mmCIF file of C-alpha atoms and ligand atoms in Angstrom:
data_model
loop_
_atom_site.group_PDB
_atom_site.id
_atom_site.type_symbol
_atom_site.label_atom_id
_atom_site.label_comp_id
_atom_site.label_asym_id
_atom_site.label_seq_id
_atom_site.Cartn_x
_atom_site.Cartn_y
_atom_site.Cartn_z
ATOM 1 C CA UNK O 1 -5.467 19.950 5.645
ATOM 2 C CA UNK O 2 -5.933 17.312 2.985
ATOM 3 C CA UNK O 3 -6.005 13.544 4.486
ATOM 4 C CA UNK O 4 -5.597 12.421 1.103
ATOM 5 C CA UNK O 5 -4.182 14.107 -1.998
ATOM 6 C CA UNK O 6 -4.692 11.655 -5.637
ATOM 7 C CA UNK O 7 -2.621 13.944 -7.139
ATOM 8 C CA UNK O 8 -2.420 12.845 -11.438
ATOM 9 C CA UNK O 9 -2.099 9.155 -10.878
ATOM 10 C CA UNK O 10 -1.700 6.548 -13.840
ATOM 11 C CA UNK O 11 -2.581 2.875 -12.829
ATOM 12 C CA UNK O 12 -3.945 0.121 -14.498
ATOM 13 C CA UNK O 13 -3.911 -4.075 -14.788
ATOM 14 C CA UNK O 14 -0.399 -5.371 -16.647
ATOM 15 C CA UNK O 15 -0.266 -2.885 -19.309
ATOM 16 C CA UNK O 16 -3.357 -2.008 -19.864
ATOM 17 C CA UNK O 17 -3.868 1.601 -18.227
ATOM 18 C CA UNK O 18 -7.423 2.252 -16.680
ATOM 19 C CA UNK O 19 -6.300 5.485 -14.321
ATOM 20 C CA UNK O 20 -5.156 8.544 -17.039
ATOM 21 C CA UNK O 21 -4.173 11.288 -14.450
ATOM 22 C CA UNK O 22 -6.349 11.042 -11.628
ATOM 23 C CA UNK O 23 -6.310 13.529 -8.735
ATOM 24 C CA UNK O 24 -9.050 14.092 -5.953
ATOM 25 C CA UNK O 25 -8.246 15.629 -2.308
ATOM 26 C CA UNK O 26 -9.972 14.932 0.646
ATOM 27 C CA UNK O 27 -10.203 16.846 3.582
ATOM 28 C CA UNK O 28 -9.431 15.345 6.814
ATOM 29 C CA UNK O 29 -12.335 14.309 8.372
ATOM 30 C CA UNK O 30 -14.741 14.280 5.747
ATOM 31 C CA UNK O 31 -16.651 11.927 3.388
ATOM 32 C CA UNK O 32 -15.800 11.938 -0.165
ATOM 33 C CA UNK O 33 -17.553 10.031 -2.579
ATOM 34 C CA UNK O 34 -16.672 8.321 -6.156
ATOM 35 C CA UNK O 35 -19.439 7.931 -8.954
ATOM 36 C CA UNK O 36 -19.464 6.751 -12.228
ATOM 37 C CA UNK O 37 -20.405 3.949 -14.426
ATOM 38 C CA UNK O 38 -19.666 0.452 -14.444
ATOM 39 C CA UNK O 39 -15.811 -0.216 -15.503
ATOM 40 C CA UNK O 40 -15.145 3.575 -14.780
ATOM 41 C CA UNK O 41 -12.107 3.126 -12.657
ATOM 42 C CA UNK O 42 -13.783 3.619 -9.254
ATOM 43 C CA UNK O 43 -12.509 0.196 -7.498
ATOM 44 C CA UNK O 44 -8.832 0.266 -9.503
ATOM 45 C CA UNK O 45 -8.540 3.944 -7.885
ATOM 46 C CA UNK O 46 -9.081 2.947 -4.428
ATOM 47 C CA UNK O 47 -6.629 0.098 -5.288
ATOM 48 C CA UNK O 48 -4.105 2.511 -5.682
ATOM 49 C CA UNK O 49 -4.427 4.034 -3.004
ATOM 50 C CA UNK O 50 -4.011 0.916 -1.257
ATOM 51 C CA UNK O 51 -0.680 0.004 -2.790
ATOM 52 C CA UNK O 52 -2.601 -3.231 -4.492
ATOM 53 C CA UNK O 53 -1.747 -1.264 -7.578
ATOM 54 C CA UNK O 54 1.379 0.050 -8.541
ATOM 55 C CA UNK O 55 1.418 3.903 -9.750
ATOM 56 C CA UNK O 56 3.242 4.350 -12.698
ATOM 57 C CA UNK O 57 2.808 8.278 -12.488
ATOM 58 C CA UNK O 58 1.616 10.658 -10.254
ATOM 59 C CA UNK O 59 1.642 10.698 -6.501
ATOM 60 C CA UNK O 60 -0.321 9.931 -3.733
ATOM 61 C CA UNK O 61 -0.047 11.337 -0.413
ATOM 62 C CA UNK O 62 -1.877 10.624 2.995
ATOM 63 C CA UNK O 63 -1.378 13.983 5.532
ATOM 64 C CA UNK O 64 1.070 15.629 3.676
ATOM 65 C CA UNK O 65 3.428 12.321 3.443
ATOM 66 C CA UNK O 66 3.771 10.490 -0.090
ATOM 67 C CA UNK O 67 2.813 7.048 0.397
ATOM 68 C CA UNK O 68 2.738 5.887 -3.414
ATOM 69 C CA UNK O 69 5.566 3.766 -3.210
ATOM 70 C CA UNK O 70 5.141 1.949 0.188
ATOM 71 C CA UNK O 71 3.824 -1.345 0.167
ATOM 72 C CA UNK O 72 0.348 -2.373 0.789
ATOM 73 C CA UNK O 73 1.149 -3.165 4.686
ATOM 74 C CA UNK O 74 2.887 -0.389 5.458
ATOM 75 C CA UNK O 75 0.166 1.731 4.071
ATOM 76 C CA UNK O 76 -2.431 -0.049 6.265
ATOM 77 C CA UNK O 77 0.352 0.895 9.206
ATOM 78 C CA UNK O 78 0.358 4.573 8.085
ATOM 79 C CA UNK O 79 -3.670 4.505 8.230
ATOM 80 C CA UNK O 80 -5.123 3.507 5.217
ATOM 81 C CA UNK O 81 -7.721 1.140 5.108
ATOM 82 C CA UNK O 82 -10.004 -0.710 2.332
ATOM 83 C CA UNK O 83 -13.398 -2.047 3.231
ATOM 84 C CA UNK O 84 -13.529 -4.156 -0.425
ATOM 85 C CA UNK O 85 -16.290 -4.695 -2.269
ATOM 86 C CA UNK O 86 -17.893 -8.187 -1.547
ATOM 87 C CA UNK O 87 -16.895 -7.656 2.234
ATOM 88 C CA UNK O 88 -14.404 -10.588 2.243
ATOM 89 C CA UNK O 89 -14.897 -11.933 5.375
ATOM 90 C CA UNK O 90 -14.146 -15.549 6.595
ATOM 91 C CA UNK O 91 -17.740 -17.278 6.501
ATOM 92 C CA UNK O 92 -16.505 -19.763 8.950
ATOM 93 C CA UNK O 93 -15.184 -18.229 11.877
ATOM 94 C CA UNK O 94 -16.788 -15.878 14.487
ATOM 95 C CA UNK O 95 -17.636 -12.633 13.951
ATOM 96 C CA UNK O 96 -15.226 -11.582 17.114
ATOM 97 C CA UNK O 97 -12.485 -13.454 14.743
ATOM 98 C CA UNK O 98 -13.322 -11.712 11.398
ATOM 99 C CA UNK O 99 -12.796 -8.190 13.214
ATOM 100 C CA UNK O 100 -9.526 -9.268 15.526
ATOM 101 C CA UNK O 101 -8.200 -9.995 11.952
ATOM 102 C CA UNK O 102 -8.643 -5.865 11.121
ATOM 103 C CA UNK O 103 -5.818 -5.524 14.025
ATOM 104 C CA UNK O 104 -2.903 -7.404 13.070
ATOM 105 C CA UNK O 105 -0.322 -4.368 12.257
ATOM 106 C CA UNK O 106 1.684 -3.379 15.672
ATOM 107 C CA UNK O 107 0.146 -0.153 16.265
ATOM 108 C CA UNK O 108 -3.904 -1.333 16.007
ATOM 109 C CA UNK O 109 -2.688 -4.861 17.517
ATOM 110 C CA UNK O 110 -1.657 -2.791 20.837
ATOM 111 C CA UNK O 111 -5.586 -1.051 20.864
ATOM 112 C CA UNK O 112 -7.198 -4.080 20.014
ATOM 113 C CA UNK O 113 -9.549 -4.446 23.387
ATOM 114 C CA UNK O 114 -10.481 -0.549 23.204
ATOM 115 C CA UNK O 115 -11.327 -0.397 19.326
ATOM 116 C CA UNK O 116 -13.321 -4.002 19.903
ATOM 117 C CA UNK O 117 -15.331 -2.290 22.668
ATOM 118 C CA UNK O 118 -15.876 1.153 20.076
ATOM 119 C CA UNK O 119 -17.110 -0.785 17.703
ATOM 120 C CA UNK O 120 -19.254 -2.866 19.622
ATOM 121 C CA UNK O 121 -20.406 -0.023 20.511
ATOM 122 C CA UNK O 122 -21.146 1.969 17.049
ATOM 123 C CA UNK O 123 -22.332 -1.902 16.007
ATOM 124 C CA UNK O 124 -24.395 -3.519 19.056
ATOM 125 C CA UNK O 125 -25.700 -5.824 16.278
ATOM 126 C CA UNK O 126 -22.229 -7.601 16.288
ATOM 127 C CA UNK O 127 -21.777 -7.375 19.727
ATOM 128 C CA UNK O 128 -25.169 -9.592 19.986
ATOM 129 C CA UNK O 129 -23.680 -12.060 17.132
ATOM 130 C CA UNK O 130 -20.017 -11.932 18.609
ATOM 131 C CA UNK O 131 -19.825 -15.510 18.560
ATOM 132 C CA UNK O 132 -21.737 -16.465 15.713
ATOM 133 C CA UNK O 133 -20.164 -17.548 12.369
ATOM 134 C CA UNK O 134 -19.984 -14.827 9.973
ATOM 135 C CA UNK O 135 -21.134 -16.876 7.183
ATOM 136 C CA UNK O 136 -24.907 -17.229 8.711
ATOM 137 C CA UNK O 137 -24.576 -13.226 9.263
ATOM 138 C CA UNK O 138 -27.322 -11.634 7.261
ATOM 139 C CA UNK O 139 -26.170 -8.942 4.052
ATOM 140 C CA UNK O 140 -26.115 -5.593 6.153
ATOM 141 C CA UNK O 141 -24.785 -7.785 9.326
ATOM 142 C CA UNK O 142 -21.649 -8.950 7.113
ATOM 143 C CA UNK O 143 -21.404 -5.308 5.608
ATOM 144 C CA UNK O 144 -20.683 -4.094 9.527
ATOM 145 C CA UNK O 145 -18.745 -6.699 10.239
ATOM 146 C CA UNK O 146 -16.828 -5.746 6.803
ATOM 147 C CA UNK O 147 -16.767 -1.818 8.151
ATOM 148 C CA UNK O 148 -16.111 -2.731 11.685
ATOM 149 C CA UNK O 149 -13.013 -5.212 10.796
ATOM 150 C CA UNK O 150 -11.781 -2.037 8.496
ATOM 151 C CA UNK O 151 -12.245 0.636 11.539
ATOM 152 C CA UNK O 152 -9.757 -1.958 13.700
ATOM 153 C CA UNK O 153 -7.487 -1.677 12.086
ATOM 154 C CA UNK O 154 -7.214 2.272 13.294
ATOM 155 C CA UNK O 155 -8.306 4.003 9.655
ATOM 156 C CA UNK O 156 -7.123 7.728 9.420
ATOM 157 C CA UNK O 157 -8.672 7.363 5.606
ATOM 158 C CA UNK O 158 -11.308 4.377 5.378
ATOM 159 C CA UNK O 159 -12.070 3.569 1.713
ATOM 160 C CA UNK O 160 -15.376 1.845 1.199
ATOM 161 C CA UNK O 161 -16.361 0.440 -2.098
ATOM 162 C CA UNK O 162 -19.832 -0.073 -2.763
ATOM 163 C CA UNK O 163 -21.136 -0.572 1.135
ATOM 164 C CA UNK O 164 -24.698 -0.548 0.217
ATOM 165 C CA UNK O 165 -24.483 -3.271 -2.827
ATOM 166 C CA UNK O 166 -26.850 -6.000 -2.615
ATOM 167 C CA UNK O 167 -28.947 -4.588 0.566
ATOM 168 C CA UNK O 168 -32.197 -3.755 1.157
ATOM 169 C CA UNK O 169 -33.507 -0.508 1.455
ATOM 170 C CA UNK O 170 -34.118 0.115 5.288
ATOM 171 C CA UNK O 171 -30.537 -1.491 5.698
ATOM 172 C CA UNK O 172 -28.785 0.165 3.405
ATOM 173 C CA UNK O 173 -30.128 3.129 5.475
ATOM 174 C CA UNK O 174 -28.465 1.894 8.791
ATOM 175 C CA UNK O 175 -24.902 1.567 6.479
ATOM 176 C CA UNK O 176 -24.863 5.329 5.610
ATOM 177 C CA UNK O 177 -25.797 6.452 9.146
ATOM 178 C CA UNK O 178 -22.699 4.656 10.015
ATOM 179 C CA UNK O 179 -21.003 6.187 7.913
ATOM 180 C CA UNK O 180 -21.733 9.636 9.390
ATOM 181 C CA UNK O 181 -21.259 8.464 12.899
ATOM 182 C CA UNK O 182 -17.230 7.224 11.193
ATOM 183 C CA UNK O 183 -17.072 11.304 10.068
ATOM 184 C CA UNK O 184 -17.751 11.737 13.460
ATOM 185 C CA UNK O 185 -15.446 9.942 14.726
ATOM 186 C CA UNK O 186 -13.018 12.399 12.880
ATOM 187 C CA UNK O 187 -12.087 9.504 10.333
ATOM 188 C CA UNK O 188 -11.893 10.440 6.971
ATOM 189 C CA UNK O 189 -13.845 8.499 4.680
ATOM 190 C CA UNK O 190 -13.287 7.872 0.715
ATOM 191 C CA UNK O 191 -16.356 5.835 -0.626
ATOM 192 C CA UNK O 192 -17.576 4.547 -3.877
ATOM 193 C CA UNK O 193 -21.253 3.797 -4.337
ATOM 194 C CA UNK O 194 -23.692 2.592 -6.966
ATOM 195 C CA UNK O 195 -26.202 4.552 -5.086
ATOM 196 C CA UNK O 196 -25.783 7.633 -6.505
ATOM 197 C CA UNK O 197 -28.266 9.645 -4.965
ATOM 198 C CA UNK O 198 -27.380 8.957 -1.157
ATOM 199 C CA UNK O 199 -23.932 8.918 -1.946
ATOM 200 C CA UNK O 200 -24.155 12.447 -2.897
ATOM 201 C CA UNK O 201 -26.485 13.233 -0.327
ATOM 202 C CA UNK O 202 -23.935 12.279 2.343
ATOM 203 C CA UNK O 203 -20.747 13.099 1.056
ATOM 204 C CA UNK O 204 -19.273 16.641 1.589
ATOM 205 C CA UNK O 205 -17.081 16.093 -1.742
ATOM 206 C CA UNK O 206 -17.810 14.486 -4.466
ATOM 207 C CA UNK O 207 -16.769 13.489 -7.923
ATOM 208 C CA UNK O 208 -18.261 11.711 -11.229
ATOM 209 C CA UNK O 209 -15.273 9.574 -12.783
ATOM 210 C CA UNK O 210 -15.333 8.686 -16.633
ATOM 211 C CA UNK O 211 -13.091 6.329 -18.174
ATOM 212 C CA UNK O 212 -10.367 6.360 -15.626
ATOM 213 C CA UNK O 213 -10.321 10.414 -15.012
ATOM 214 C CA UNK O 214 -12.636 12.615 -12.828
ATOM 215 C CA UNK O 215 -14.835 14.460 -15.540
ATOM 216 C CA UNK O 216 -16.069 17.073 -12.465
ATOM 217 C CA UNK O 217 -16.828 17.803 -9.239
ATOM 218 C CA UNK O 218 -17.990 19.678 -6.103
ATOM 219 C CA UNK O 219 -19.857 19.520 -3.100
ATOM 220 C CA UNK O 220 -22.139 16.863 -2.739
ATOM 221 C CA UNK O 221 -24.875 18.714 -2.644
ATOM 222 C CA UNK O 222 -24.084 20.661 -5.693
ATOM 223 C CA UNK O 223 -23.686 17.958 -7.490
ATOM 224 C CA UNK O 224 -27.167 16.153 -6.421
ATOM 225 C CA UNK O 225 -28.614 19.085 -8.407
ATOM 226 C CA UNK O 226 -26.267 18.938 -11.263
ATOM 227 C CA UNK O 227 -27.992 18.705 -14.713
ATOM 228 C CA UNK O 228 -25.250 16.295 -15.960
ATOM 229 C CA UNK O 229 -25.403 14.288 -12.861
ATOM 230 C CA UNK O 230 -29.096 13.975 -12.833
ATOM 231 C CA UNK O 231 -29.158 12.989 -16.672
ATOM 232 C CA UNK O 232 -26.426 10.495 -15.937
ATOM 233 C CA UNK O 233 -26.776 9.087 -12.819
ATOM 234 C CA UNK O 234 -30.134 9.761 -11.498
ATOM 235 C CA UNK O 235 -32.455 8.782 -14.296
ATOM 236 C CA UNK O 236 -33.992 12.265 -14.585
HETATM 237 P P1 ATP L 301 -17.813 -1.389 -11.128
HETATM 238 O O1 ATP L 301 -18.821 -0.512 -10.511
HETATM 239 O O2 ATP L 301 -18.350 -2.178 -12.263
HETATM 240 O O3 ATP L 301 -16.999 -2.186 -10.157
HETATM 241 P P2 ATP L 301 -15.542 0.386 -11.365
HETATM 242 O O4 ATP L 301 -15.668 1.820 -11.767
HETATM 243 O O5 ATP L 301 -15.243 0.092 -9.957
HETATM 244 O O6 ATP L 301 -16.830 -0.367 -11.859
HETATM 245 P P3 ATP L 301 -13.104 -0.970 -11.954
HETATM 246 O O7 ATP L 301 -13.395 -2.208 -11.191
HETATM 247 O O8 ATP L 301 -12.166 0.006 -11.371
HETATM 248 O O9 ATP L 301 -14.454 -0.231 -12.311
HETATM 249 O O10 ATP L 301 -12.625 -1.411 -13.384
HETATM 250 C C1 ATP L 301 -12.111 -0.494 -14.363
HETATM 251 C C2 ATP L 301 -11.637 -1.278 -15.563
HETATM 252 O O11 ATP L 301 -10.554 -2.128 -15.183
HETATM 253 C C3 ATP L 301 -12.668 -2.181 -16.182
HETATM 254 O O12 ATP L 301 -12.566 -2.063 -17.575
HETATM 255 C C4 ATP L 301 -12.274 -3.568 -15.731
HETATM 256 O O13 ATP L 301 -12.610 -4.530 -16.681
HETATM 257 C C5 ATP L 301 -10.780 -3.446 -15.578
HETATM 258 N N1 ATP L 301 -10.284 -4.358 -14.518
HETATM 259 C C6 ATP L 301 -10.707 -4.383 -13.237
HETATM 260 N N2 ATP L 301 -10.051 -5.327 -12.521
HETATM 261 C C7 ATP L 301 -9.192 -5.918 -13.379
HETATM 262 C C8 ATP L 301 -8.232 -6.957 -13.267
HETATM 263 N N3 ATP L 301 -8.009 -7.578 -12.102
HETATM 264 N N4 ATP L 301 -7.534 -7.309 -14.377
HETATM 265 C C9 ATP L 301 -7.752 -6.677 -15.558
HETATM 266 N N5 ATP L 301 -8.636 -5.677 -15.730
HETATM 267 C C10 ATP L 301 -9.350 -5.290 -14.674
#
């Protein structure tokens, strides 16, 4: 079954269109993975998808059921969840804080002690800094504490945009083995990453997006060894 379907959507800021028929599916309970130049459309489509963007066309369903017209909330009740760019956390309160905040709708509010203890647990690192203020986190810290605030609010489809920006190397290792251990978890993930190469690596569906439509895609894998990709994307 498809967790989420993109099926020919048309989006953009006022009236300036950016998305020109965009459609993707993702299996439930795998990773799919955006790539694609700067100003390509990546972010705006996983703003759609979270109802920060209205659809003027198209539809966009999450298991079967459309949710392109609910609001942004009630798509975060339905399961759909946006780890943004920049991690947006509050610098000055705790790290405990920053998470409880992924838990506000009804249903995740109910689970909140169980999903804190999970993701203490897939995170020890912010179990050790529970107290702490997220501002004086370091980069990767904040980037858990940005996934882990995301997976309590009870994701069924967790959209990450650009997890690994601005981290280095052996960290930005640790981010994508989380990631896996989220598959396992049998969420479904949607990601967008300037790191081509392990993006591609990881996901088990992939797609390179061009000025606001997907130009191609595949498996991962496949694509990894694509010439187009390879010219593109990975310098070769
Ligand atoms: P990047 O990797 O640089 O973030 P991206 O593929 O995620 O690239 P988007 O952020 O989706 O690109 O931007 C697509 C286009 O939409 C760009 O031309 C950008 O200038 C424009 N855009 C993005 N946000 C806004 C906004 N809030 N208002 C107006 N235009 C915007």
């Amino acid at each position: 079954m498809s967790m989420l379907e993109i099926d020919s959507i048309h989006t953009g800021y006022g009236d300036v269109p950016i998305l020109h028929g965009l459609s993707l599916k993702i299996d439930e309970g795998m990773i799919g993975a955006v790539v694609g130049a700067n100003g390509a459309g990546k972010t705006t489509t996983m703003r759609a998808v979270a109802g920060m963007l209205p659809c003027w066309k198209g539809e966009i369903r999450l298991a079967g059921e459309r949710i392109d017209q609910l609001s942004p909330g009630r798509r975060v009740d339905a399961g759909v969840i946006l780890v943004p760019e920049g991690r947006k956390l509050f610098p000055s309160m705790t790290v405990r804080e920053n998470l409880e905040l992924g838990s506000l709708h009804p249903k995740a509010k109910a689970a909140r002690a169980k999903t804190l203890d999970q993701v203490f647990e897939i995170f020890p690192r912010l179990k050790e800094r529970e107290s702490q203020k997220t501002g004086t986190l370091s980069g990767g810290e904040q980037q858990m504490c940005a996934i882990g605030r995301g997976l309590m609010g009870l994701p069924k489809l967790l959209m990450l945009d650009e997890p690994s920006l601005g981290l280095a190397p052996i960290i930005v290792e640790t981010i994508f083995d989380i990631v896996r251990r989220i598959r396992k978890e049998g969420v479904t993930v949607l990601m967008v990453e300037q790191n081509v190469r392990h993006a591609l690596a990881l996901s088990d569906q992939a797609w390179v997006l061009e000025h606001g439509r997907i130009e191609f895609g595949g498996k991962g894998r496949e694509l990894l060894a694509d010439d187009r990709v390879k010219r593109a994307y990975l310098g070769m």
